[in-house]
PDB file of C-alpha atoms in Angstrom:
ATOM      1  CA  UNK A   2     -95.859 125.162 -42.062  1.00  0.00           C
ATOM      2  CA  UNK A   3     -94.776 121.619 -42.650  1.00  0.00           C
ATOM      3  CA  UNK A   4     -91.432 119.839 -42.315  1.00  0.00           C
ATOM      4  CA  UNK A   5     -89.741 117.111 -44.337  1.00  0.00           C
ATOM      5  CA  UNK A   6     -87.412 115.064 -43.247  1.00  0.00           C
ATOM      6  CA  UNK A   7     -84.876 112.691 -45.465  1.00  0.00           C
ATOM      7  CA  UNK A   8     -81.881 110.956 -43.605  1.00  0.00           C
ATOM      8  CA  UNK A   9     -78.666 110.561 -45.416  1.00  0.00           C
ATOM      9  CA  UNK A  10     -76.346 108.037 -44.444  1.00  0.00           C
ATOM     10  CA  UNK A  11     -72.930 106.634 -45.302  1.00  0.00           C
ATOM     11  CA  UNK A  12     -70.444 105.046 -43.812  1.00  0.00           C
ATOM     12  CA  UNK A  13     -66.913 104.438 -44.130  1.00  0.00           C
ATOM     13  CA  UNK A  14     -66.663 100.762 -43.391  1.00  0.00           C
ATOM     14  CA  UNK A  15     -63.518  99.389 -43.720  1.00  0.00           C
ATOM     15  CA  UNK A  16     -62.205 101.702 -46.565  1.00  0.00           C
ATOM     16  CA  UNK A  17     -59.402 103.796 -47.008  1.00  0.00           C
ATOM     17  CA  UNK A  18     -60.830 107.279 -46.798  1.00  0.00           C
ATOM     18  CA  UNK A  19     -57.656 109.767 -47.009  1.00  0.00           C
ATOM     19  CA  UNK A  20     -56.774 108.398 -50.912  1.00  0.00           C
ATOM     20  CA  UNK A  21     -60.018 109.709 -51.979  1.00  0.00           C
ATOM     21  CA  UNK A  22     -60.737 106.437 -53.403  1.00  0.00           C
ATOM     22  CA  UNK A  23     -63.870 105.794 -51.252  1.00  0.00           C
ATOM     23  CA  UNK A  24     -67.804 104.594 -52.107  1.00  0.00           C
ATOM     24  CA  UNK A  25     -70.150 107.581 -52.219  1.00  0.00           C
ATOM     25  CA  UNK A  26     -72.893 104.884 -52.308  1.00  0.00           C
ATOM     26  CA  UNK A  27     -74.874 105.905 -49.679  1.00  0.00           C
ATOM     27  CA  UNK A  28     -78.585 105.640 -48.121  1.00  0.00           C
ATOM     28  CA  UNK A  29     -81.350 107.837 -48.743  1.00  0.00           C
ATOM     29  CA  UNK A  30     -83.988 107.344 -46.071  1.00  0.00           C
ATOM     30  CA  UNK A  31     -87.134 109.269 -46.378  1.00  0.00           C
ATOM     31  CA  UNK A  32     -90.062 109.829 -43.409  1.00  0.00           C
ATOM     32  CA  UNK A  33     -92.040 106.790 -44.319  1.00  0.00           C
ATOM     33  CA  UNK A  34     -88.994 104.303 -43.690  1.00  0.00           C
ATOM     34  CA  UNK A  35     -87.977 103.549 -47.801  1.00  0.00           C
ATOM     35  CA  UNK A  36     -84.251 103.469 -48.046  1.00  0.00           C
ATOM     36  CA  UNK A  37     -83.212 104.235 -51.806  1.00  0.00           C
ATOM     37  CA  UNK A  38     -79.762 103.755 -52.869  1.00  0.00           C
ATOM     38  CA  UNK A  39     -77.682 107.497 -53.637  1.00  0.00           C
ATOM     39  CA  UNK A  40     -74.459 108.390 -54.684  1.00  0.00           C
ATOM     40  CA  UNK A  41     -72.490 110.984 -56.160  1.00  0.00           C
ATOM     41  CA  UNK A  42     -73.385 111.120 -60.373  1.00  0.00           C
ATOM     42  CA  UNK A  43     -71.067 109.111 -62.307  1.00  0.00           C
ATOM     43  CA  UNK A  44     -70.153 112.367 -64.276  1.00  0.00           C
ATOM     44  CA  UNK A  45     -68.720 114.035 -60.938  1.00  0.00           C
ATOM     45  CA  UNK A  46     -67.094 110.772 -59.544  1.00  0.00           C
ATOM     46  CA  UNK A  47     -66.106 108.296 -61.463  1.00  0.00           C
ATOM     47  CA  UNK A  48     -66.804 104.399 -60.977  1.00  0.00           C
ATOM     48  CA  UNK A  49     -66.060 102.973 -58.771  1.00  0.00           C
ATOM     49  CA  UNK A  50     -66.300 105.195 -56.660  1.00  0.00           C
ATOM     50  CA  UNK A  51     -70.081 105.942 -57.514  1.00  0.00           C
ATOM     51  CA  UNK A  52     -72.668 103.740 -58.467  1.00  0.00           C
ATOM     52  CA  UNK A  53     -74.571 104.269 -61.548  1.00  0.00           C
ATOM     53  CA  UNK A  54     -77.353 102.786 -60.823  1.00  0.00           C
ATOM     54  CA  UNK A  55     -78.199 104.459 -57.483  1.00  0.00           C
ATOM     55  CA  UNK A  56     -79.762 108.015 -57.268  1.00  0.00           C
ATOM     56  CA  UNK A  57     -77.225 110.895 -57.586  1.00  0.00           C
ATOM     57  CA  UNK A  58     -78.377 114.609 -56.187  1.00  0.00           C
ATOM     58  CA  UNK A  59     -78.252 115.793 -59.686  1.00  0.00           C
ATOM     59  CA  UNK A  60     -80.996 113.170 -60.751  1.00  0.00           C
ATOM     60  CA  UNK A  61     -83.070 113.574 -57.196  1.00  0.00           C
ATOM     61  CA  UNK A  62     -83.582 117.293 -58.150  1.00  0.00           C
ATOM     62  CA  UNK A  63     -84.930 116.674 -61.375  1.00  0.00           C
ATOM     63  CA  UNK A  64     -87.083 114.392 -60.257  1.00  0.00           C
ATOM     64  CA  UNK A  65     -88.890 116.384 -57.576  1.00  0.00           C
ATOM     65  CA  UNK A  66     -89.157 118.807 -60.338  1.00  0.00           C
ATOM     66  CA  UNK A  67     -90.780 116.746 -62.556  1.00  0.00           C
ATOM     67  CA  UNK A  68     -93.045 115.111 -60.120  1.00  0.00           C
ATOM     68  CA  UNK A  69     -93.978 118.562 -58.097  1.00  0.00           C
ATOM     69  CA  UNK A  70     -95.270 119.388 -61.406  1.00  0.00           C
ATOM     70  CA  UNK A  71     -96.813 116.328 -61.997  1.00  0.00           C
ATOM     71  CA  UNK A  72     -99.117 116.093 -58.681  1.00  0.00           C
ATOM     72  CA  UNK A  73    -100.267 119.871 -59.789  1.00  0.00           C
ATOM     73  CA  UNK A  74    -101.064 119.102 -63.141  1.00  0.00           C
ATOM     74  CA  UNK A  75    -103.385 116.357 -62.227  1.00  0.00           C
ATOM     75  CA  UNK A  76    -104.537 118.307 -59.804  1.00  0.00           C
ATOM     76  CA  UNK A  77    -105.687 121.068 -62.208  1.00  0.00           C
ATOM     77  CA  UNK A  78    -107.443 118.347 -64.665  1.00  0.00           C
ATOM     78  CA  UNK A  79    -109.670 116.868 -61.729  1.00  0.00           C
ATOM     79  CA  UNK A  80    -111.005 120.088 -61.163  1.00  0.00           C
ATOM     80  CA  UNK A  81    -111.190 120.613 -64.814  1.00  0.00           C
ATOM     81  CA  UNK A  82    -112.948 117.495 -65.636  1.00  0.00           C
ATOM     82  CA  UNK A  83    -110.577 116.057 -67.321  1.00  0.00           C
ATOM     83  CA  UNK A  84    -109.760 112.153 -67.264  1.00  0.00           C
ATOM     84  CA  UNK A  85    -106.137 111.758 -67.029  1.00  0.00           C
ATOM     85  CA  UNK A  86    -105.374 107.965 -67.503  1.00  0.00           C
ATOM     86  CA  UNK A  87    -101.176 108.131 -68.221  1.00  0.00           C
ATOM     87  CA  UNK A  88     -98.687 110.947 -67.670  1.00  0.00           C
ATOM     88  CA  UNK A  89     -94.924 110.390 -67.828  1.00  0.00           C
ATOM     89  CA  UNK A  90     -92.372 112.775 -68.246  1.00  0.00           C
ATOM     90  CA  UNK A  91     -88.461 112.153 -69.453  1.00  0.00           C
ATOM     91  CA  UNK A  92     -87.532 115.122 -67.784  1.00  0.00           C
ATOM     92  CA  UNK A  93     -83.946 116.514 -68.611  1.00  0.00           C
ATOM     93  CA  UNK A  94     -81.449 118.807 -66.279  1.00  0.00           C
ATOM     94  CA  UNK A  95     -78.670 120.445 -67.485  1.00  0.00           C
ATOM     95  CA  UNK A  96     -75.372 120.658 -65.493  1.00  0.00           C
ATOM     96  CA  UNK A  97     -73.416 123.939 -66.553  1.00  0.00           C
ATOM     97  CA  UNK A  98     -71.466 126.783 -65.478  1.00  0.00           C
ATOM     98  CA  UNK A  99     -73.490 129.805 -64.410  1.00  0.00           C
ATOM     99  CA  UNK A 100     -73.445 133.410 -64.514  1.00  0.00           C
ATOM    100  CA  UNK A 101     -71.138 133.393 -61.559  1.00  0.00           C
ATOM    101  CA  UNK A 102     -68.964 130.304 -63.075  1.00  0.00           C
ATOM    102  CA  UNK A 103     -70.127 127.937 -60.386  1.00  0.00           C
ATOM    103  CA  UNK A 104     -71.523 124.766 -61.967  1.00  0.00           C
ATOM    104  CA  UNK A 105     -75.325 124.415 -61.616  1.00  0.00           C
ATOM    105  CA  UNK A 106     -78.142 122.412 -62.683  1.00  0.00           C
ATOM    106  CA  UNK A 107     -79.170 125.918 -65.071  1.00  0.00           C
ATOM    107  CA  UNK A 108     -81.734 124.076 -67.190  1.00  0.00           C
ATOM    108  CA  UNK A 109     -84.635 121.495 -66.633  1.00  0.00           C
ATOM    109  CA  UNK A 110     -86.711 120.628 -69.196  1.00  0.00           C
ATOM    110  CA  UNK A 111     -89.848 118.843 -68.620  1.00  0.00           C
ATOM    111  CA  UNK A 112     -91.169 116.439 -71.354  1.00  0.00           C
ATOM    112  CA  UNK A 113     -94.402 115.436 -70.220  1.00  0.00           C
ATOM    113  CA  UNK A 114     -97.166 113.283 -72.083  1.00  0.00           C
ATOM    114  CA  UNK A 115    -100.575 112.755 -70.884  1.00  0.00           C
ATOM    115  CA  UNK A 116    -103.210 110.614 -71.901  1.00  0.00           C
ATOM    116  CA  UNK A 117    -106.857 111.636 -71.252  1.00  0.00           C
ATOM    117  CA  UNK A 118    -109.980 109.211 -72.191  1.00  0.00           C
ATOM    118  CA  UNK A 119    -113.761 110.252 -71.537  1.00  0.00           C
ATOM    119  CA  UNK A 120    -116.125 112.561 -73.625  1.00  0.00           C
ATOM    120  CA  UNK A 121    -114.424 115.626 -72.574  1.00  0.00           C
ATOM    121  CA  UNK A 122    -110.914 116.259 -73.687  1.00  0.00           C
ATOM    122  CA  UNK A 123    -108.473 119.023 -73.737  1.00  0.00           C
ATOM    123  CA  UNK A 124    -107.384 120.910 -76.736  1.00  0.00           C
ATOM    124  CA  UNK A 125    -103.711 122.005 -76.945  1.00  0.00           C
ATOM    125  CA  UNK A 126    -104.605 125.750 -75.316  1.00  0.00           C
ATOM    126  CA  UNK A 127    -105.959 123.679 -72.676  1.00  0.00           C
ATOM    127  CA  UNK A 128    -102.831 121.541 -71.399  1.00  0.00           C
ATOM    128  CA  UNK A 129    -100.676 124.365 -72.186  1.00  0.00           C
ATOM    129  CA  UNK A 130    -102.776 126.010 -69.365  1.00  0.00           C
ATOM    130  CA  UNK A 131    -102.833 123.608 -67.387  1.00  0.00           C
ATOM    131  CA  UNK A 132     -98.938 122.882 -67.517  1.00  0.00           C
ATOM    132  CA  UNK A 133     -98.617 126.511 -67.109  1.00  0.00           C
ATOM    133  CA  UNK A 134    -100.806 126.509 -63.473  1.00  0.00           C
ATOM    134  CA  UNK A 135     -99.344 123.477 -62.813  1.00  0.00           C
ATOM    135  CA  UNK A 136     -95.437 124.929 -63.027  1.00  0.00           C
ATOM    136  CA  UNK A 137     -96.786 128.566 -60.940  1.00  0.00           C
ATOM    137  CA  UNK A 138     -98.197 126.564 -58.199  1.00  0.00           C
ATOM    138  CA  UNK A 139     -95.077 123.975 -58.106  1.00  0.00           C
ATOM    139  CA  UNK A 140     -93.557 124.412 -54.776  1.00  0.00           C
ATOM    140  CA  UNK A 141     -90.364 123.399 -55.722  1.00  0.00           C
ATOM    141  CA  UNK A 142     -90.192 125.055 -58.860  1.00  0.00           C
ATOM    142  CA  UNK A 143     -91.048 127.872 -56.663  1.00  0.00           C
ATOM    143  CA  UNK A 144     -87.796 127.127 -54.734  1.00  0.00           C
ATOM    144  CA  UNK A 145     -85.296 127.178 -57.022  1.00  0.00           C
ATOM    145  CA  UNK A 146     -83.464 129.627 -59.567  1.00  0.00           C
ATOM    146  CA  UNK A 147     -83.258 127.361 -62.498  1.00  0.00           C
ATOM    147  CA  UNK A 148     -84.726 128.023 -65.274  1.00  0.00           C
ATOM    148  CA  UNK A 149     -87.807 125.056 -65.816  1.00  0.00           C
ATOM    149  CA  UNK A 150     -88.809 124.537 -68.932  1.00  0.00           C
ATOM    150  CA  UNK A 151     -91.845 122.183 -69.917  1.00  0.00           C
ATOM    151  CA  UNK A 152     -92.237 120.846 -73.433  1.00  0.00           C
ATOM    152  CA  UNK A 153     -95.425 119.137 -73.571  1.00  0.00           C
ATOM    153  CA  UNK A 154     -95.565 115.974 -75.907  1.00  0.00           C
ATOM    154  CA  UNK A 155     -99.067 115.658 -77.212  1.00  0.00           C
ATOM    155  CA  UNK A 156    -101.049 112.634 -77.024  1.00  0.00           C
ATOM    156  CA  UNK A 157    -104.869 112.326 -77.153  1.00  0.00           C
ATOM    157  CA  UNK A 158    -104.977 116.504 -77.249  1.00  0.00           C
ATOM    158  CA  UNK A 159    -107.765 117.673 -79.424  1.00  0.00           C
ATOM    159  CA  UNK A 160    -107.393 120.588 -82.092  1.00  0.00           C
TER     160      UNK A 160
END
């Protein structure tokens, strides 16, 4: 078993708090001491009172998504023998009402590209696999009910 910690802090300062018209800039400080600027998403709060260009929740989950899968993909091509030289993903959540009526992010889609060099490079069949042990052994896809979708974009893919 391992444990992660994150601190989140805010603070009122010398804000009103009771008109609602408060920052939800806050700090997000994770176990290696990097403080990265959150707030609540633009598109729940609007600015002022959040900052667009800090992290919101909504953007923090799709994120670990996207970068759980990531780690696991390259992990799989290492042990496949494939050289993996770029791999970014424009992943996408979706913010909707859910079978209950509660809003939820219902929807990530994963966008990844990945660039391979060396004499030995995957076909199609072969990234799909790959993407597809790489989203099974995601832990935090493994963690969550929303549906994760990945839509590969192909670069140096052979056949």
């Amino acid at each position: 078993m391992a444990y992660y910690t994150v601190e989140t802090i805010w603070s009122r300062g010398d804000q009103k708090f009771l008109d609602n018209r408060y920052s939800r800039r806050h700090i997000l400080r994770f176990d290696a001491g990097l403080d990265v600027p959150g707030s609540s998403s633009p598109h729940v709060v609007p600015v002022p009172c959040s900052d667009p260009e800090a992290v919101d929740p909504e953007e923090a989950f799709v994120s670990s998504l996207s970068s759980c899968h990531m780690l696991w993909f390259l992990a799989i091509a290492v042990k496949r023998t494939f050289i993996v030289d770029h791999y970014q993903d424009k992943a996408v959540g979706i913010m909707a009402r859910d079978a209950l009526g509660k809003l939820a992010m219902t929807v990530v889609t994963l966008k990844p590209e990945v660039h391979f060099s060396g004499d030995q490079r995957p076909s199609r069949d072969d990234i799909d696999q790959m993407h597809h042990e790489a989203h099974e052994e995601c832990f935090i896809a493994n963690s969550v009910k929303t549906e994760i979708r990945c839509e590969p974009v192909y670069g140096d893919a052979v056949g």
